[in-house]
């Protein structure tokens, strides 16, 4: 659920040192597809703050374990998911 997702982000997010030194912060919004097998694909940045933070957000999403896929009428389906990641 949401609590597990936030816990994963808090434990695995690595704030880029260069961005931290420059005081760059904000929210990177990413969009991706949760496939029928739970894997994540088609990761894109919808709202960018800085290329350093965008790269870390994509790395974080790529490193996530498989998700529970979406279901419609009992069938597993592909689902878009939008995830904001805050750098502070």
mmCIF file of C-alpha atoms in Angstrom, residues 34-38 67-71 76-79:
data_model
loop_
_atom_site.group_PDB
_atom_site.id
_atom_site.type_symbol
_atom_site.label_atom_id
_atom_site.label_comp_id
_atom_site.label_asym_id
_atom_site.label_seq_id
_atom_site.Cartn_x
_atom_site.Cartn_y
_atom_site.Cartn_z
ATOM 1 C CA UNK A 34 2.430 -1.309 -13.951
ATOM 2 C CA UNK A 35 2.399 -4.311 -16.286
ATOM 3 C CA UNK A 36 0.225 -7.425 -15.934
ATOM 4 C CA UNK A 37 3.142 -9.256 -14.284
ATOM 5 C CA UNK A 38 3.756 -6.401 -11.808
ATOM 6 C CA UNK A 67 3.949 -4.344 -7.810
ATOM 7 C CA UNK A 68 0.553 -6.001 -7.566
ATOM 8 C CA UNK A 69 -0.981 -5.505 -11.019
ATOM 9 C CA UNK A 70 -4.291 -3.759 -11.561
ATOM 10 C CA UNK A 71 -7.399 -5.855 -12.053
ATOM 11 C CA UNK A 76 -4.923 -8.499 -14.638
ATOM 12 C CA UNK A 77 -4.513 -5.298 -16.670
ATOM 13 C CA UNK A 78 -1.837 -2.714 -17.387
ATOM 14 C CA UNK A 79 -2.286 0.460 -15.321
#
